[in-house]
PDB file of C-alpha atoms in Angstrom:
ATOM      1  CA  UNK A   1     115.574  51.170 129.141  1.00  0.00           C
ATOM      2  CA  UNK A   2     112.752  51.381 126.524  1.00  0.00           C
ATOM      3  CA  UNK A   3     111.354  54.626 128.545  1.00  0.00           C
ATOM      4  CA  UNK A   4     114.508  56.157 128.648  1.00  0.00           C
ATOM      5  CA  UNK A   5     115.253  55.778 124.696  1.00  0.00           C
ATOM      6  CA  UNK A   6     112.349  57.415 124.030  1.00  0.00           C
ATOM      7  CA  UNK A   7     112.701  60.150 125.957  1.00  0.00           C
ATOM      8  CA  UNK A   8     116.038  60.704 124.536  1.00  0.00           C
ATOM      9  CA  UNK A   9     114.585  60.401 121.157  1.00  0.00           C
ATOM     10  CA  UNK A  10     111.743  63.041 121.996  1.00  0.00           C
ATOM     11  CA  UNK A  11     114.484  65.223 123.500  1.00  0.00           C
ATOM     12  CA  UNK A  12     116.320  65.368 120.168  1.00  0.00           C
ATOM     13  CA  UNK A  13     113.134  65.950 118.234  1.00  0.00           C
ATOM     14  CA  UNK A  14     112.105  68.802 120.124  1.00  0.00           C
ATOM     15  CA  UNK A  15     115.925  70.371 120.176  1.00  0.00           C
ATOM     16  CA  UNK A  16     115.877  69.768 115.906  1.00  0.00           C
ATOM     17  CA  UNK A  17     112.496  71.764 115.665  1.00  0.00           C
ATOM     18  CA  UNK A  18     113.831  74.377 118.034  1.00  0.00           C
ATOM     19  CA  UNK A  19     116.953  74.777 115.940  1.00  0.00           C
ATOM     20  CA  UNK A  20     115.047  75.133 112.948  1.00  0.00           C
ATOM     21  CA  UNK A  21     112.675  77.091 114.259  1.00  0.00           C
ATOM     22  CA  UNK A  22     115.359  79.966 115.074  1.00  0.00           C
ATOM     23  CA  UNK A  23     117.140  79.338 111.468  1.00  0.00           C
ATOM     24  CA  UNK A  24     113.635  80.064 109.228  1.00  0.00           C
ATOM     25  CA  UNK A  25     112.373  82.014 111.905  1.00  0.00           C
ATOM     26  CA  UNK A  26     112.645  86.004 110.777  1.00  0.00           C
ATOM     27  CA  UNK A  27     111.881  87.443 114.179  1.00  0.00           C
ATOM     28  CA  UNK A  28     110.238  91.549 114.121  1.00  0.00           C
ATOM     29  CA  UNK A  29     112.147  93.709 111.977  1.00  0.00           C
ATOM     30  CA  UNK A  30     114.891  95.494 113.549  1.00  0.00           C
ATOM     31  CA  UNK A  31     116.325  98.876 113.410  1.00  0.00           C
ATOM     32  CA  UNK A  32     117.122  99.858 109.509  1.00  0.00           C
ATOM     33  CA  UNK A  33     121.201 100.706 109.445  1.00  0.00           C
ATOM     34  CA  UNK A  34     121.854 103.996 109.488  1.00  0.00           C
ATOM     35  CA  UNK A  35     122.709 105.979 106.105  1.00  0.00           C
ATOM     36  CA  UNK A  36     126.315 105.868 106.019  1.00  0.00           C
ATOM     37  CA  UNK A  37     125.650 101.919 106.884  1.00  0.00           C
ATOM     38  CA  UNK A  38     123.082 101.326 103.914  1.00  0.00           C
ATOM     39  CA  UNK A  39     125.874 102.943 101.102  1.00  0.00           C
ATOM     40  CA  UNK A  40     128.043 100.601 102.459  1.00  0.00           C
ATOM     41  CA  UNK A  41     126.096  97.777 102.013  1.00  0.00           C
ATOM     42  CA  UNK A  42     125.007  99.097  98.947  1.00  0.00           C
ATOM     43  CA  UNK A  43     128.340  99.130  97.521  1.00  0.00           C
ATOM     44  CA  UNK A  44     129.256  95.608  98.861  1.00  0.00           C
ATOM     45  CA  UNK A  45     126.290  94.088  96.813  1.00  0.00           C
ATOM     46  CA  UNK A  46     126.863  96.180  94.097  1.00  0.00           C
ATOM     47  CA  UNK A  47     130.621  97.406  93.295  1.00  0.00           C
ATOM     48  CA  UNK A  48     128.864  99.434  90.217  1.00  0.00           C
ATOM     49  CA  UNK A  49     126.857 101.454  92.677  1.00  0.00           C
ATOM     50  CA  UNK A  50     128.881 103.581  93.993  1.00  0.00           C
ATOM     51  CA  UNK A  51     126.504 104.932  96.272  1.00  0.00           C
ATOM     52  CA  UNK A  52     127.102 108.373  97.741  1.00  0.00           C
ATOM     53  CA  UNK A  53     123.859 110.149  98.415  1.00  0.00           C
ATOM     54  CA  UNK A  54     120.513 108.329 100.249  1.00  0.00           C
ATOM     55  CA  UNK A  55     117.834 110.352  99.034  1.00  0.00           C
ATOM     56  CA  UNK A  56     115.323 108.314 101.277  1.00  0.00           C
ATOM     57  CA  UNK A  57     114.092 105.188 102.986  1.00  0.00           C
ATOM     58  CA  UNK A  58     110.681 104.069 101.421  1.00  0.00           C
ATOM     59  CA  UNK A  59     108.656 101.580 103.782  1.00  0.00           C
ATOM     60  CA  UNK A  60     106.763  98.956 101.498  1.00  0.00           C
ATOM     61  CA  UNK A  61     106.255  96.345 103.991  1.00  0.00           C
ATOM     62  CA  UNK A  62     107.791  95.912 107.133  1.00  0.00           C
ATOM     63  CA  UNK A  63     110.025  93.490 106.139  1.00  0.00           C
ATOM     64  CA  UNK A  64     110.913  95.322 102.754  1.00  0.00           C
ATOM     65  CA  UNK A  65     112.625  98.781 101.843  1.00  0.00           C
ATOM     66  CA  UNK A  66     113.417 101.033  98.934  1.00  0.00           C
ATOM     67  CA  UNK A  67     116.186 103.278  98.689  1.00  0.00           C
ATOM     68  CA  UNK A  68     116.694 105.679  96.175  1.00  0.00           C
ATOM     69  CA  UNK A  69     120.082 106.948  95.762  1.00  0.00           C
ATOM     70  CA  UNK A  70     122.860 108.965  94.245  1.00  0.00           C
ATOM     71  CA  UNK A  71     125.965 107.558  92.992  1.00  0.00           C
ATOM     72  CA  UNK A  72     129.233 109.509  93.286  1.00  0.00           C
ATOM     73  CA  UNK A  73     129.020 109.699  89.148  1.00  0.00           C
ATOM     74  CA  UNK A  74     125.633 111.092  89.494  1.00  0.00           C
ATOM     75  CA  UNK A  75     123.302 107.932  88.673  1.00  0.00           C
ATOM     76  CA  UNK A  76     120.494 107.432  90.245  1.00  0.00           C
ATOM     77  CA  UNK A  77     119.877 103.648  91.281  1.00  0.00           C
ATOM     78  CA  UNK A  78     117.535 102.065  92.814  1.00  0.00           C
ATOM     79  CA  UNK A  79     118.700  99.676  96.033  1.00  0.00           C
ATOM     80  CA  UNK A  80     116.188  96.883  97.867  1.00  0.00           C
ATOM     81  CA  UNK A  81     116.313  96.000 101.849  1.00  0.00           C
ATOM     82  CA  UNK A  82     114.918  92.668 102.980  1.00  0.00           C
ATOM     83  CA  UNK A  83     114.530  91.675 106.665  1.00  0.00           C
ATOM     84  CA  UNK A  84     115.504  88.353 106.442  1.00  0.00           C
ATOM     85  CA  UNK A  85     117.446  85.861 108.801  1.00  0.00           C
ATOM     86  CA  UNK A  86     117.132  87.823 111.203  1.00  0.00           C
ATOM     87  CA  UNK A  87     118.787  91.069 109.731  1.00  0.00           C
ATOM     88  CA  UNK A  88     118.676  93.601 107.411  1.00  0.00           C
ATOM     89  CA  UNK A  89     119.693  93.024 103.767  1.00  0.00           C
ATOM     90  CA  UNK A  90     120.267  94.219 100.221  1.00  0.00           C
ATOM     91  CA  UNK A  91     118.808  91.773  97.782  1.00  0.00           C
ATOM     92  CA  UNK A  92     119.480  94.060  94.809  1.00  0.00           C
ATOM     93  CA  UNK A  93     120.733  97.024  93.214  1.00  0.00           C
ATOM     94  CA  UNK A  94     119.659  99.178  89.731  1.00  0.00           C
ATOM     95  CA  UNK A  95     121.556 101.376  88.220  1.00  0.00           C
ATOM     96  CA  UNK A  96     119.021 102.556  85.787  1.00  0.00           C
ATOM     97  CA  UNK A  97     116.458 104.166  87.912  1.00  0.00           C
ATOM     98  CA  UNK A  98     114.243 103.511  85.675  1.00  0.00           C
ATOM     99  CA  UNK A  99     110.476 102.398  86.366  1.00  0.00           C
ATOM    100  CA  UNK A 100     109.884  99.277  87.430  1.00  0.00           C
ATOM    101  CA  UNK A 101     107.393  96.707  89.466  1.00  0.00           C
ATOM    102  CA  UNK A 102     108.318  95.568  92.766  1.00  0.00           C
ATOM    103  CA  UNK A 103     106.231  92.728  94.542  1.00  0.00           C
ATOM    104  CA  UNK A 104     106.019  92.532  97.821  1.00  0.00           C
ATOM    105  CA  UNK A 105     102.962  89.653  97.726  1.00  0.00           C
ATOM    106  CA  UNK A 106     103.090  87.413  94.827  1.00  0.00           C
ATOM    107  CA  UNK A 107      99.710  86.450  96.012  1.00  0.00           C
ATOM    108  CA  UNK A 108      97.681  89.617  95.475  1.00  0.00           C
ATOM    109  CA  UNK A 109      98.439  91.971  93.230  1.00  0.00           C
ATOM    110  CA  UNK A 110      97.694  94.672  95.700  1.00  0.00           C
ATOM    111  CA  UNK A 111     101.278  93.848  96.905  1.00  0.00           C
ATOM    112  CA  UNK A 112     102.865  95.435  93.857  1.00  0.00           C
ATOM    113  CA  UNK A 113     104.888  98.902  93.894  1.00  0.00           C
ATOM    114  CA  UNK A 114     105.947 100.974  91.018  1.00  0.00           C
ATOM    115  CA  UNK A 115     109.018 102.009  91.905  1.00  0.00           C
ATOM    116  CA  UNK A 116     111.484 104.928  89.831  1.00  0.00           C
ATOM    117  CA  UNK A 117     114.089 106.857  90.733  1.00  0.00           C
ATOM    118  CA  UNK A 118     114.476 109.320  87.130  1.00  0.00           C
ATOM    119  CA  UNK A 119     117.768 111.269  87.104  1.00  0.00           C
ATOM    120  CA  UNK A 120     117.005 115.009  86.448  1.00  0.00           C
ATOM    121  CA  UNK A 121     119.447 115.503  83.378  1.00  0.00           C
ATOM    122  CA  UNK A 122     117.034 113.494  81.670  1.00  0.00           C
ATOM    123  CA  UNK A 123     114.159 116.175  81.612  1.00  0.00           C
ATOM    124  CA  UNK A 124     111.145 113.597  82.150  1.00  0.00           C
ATOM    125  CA  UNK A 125     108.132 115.946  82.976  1.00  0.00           C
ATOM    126  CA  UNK A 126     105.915 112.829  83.034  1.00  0.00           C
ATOM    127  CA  UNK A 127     104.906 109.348  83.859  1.00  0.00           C
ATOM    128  CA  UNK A 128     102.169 107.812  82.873  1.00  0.00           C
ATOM    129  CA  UNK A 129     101.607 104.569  83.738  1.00  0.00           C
ATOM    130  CA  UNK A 130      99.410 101.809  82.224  1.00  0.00           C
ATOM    131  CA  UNK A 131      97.731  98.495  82.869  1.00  0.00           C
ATOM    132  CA  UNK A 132      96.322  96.966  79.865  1.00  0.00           C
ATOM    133  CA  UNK A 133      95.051  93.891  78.998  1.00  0.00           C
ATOM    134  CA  UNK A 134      94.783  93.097  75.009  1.00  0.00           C
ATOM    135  CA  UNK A 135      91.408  92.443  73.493  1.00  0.00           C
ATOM    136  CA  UNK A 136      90.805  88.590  72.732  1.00  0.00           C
ATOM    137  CA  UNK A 137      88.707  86.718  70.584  1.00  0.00           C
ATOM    138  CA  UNK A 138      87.831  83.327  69.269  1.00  0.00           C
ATOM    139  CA  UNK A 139      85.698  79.828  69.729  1.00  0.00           C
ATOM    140  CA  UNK A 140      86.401  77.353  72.645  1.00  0.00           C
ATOM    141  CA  UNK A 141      84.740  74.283  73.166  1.00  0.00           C
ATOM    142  CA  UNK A 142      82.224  75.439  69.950  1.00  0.00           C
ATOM    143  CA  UNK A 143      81.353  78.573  71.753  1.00  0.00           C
ATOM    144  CA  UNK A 144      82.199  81.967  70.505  1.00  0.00           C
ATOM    145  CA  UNK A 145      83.677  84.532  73.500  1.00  0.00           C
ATOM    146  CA  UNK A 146      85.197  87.841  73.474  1.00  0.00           C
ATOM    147  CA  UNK A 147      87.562  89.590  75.646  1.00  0.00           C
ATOM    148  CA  UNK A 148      87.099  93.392  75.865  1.00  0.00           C
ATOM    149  CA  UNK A 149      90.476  95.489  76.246  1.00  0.00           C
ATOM    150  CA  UNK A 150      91.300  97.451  79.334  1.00  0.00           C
ATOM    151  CA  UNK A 151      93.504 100.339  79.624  1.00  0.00           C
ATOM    152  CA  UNK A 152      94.003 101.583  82.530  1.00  0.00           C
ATOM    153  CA  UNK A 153      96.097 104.798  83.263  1.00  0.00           C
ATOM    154  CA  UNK A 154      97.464 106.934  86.508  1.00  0.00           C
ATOM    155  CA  UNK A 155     100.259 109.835  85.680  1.00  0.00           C
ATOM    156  CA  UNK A 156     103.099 111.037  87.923  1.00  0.00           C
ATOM    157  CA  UNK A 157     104.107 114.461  87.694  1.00  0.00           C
ATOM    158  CA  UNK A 158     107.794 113.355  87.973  1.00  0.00           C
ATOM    159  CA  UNK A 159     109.155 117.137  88.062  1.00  0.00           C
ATOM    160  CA  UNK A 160     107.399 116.917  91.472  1.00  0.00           C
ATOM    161  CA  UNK A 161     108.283 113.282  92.326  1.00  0.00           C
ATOM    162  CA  UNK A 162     111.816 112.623  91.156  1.00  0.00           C
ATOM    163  CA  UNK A 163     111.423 109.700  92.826  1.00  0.00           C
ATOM    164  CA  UNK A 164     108.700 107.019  94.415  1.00  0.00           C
ATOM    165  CA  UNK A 165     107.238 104.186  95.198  1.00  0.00           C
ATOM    166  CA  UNK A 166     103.453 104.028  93.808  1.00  0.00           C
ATOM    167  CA  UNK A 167     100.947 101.222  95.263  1.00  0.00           C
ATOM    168  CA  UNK A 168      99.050  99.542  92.562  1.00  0.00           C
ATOM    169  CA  UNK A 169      95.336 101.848  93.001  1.00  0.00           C
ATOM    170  CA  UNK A 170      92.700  99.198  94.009  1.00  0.00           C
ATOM    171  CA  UNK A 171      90.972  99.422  91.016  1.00  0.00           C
ATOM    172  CA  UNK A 172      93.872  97.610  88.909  1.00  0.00           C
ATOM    173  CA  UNK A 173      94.404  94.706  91.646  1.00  0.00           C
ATOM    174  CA  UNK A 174      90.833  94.433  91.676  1.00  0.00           C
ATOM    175  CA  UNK A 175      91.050  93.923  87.579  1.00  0.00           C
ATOM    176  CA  UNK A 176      93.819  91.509  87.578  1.00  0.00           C
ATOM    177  CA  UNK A 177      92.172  89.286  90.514  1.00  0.00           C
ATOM    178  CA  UNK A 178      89.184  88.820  88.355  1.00  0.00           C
ATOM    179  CA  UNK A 179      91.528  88.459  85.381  1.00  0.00           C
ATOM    180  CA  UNK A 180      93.098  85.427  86.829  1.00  0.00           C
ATOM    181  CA  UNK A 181      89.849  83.669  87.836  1.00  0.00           C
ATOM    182  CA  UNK A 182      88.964  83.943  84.393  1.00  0.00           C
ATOM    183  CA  UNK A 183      92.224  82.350  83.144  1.00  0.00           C
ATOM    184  CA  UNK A 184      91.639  79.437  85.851  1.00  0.00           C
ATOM    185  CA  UNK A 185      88.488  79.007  84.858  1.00  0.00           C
ATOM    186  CA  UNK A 186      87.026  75.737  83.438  1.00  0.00           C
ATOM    187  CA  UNK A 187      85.299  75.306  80.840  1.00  0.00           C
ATOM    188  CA  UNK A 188      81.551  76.832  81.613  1.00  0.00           C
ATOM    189  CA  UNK A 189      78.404  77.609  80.272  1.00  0.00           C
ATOM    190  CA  UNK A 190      79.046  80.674  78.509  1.00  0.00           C
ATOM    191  CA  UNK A 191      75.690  82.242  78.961  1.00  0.00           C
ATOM    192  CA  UNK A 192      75.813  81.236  83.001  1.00  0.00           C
ATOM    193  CA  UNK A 193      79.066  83.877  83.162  1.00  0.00           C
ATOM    194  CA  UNK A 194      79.770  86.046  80.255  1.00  0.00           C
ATOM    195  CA  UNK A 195      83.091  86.784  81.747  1.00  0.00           C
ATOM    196  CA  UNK A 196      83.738  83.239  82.441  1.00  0.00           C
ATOM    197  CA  UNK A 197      84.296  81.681  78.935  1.00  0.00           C
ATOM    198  CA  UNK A 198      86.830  78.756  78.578  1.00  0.00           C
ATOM    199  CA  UNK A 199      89.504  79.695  75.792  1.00  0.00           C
ATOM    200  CA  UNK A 200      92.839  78.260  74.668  1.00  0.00           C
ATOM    201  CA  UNK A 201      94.634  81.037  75.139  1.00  0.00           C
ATOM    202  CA  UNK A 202      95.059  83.048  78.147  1.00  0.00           C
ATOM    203  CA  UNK A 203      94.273  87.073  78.254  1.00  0.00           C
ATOM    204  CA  UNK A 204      97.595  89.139  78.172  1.00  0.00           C
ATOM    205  CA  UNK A 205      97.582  91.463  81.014  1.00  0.00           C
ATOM    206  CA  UNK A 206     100.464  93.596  81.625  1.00  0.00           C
ATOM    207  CA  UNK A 207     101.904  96.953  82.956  1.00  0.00           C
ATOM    208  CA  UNK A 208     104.009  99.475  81.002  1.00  0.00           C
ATOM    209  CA  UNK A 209     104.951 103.038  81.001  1.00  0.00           C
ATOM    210  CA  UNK A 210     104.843 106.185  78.556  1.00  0.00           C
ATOM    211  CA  UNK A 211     107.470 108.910  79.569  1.00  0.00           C
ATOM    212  CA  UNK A 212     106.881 112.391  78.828  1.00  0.00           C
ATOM    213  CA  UNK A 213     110.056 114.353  78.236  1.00  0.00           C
ATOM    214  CA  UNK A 214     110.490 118.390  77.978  1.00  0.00           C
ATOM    215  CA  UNK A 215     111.143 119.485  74.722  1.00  0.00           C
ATOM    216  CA  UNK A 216     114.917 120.418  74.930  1.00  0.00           C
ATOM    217  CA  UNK A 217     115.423 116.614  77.115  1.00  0.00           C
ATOM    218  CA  UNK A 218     118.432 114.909  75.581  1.00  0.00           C
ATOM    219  CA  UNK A 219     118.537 111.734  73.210  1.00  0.00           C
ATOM    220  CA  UNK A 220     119.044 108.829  75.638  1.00  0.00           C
ATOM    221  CA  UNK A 221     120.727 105.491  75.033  1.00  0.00           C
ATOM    222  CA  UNK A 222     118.973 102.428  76.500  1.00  0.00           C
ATOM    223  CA  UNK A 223     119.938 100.788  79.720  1.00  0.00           C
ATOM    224  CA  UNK A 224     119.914  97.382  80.726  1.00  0.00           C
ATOM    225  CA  UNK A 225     118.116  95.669  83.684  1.00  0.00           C
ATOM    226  CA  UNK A 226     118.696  92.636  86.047  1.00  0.00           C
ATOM    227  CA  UNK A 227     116.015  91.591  88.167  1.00  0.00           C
ATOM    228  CA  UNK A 228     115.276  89.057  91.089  1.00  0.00           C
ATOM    229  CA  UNK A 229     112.098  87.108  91.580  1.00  0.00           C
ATOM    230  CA  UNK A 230     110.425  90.319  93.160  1.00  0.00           C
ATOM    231  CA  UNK A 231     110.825  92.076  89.924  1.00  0.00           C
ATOM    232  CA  UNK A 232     108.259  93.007  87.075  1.00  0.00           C
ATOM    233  CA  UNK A 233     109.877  94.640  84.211  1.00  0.00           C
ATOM    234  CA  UNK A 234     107.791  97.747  82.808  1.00  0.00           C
ATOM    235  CA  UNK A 235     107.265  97.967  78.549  1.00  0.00           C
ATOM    236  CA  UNK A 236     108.229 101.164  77.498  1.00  0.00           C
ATOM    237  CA  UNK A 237     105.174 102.163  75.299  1.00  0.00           C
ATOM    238  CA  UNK A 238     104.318 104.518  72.668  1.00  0.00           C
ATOM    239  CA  UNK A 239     101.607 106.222  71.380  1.00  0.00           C
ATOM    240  CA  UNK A 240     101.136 103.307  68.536  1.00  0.00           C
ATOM    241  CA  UNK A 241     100.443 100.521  71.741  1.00  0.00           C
ATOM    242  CA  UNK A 242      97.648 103.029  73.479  1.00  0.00           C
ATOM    243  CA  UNK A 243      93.782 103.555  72.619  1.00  0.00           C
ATOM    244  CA  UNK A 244      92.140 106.827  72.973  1.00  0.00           C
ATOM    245  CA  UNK A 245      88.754 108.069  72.821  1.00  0.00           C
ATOM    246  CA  UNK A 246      87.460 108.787  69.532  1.00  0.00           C
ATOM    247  CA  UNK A 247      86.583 112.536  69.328  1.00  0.00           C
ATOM    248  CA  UNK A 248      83.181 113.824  67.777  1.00  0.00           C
TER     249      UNK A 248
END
């Protein structure tokens, strides 16, 4: 009787792992619906999008999509696939097209996208994009440190690229790795690791955006954004927030 209790007991162990197994369990990614499919789900999430043109489908992982489209009105939005439970999925919808970060890998900052989809009538010539991390000093722990400024920038001819999605170049994941091993840090010998100093407050690192407009490119209002945990909101910068080179 014992024997027999446990292997009824076993039995419903295994059959509760194997049930949740298949529930969490994502499986390969499928198919993506076709484009007629897509608008409609589109529209679903999103009664506001109106979505009558796919311009594209833009692979960023394989379990995560961009689509850039065209609403009946003439917006241009931004939409967001996700393979998950098993099927394809919008998990959001912009209707600003404007630029923005997508993360794909909240691990690594090499799985970050800058993402856009600019609307012509606005006349934007150019992108160009920044990573910059403010300058910082102080005295920690009766040590003195300093924390040099980077500004890092890539342009995007957006006449030629009305729309994208941009990986973050290697050289600004590899900054922001090292930038978070500083701010996890402890406290050190400051003249062991120059770069390793112990300070109260954290460096500010963050990406924003300076848009280049033709000269004859309307006044725009601003838009409002929503985002979902996968988001990173871009500052709009001007020429005030950006350091250049000091000419002889």
């Amino acid at each position: 009787m014992r024997r027999r209790r446990l292997v009824i007991v076993v039995i419903l162990i295994i059959a509760a792992a194997v049930i949740v197994f298949f529930r969490t369990y994502d499986g390969k990614p499928g198919p993506l619906p076709n484009v007629d499919e897509i608008m409609a789900e589109l529209n679903e999430f999103d009664s506001k999008a109106d979505a009558a043109v796919v311009l594209n489908n833009v692979k960023l992982t394989e379990q995560q999509v961009f689509i850039p489209f065209v609403s009946s009105q003439g917006i241009h939005g931004m939409g967001f696939l996700k393979w998950e439970k098993r099927k394809w999925s919008v998990v959001r919808v912009d209707m600003s097209g404007r630029p923005e970060v997508r993360i794909t890998d909240h691990s690594d900052p090499s799985g970050r996208y800058v993402v856009w989809n600019n609307n012509p009538l606005e006349k934007v010539k150019e992108f160009r994009f920044y990573l910059i991390r403010d300058r910082n000093a102080g005295m920690s722990n009766g040590v003195y440190y300093y924390v040099p400024r980077v500004q890092m920038e890539m342009l995007v001819n957006v006449t030629e690229h009305p729309y994208g999605a941009m990986p973050f170049p290697d050289e600004w994941a590899g900054i922001m790795r090292e930038d978070e091993k500083l701010n996890k840090a402890p406290a050190a010998n400051i003249m062991d690791n120059l770069f390793m100093q112990s300070y109260s407050q954290p460096s500010t690192m963050y990406v924003g955006y300076f848009p280049v407009y033709a000269n004859d490119a309307p006044l725009l209002g601003s838009s409002s954004k929503s985002g979902d945990e996968d988001t990173e909101f871009l500052m709009i910068m001007n020429e005030t927030d950006l350091e250049r080179p000091q000419s002889d």
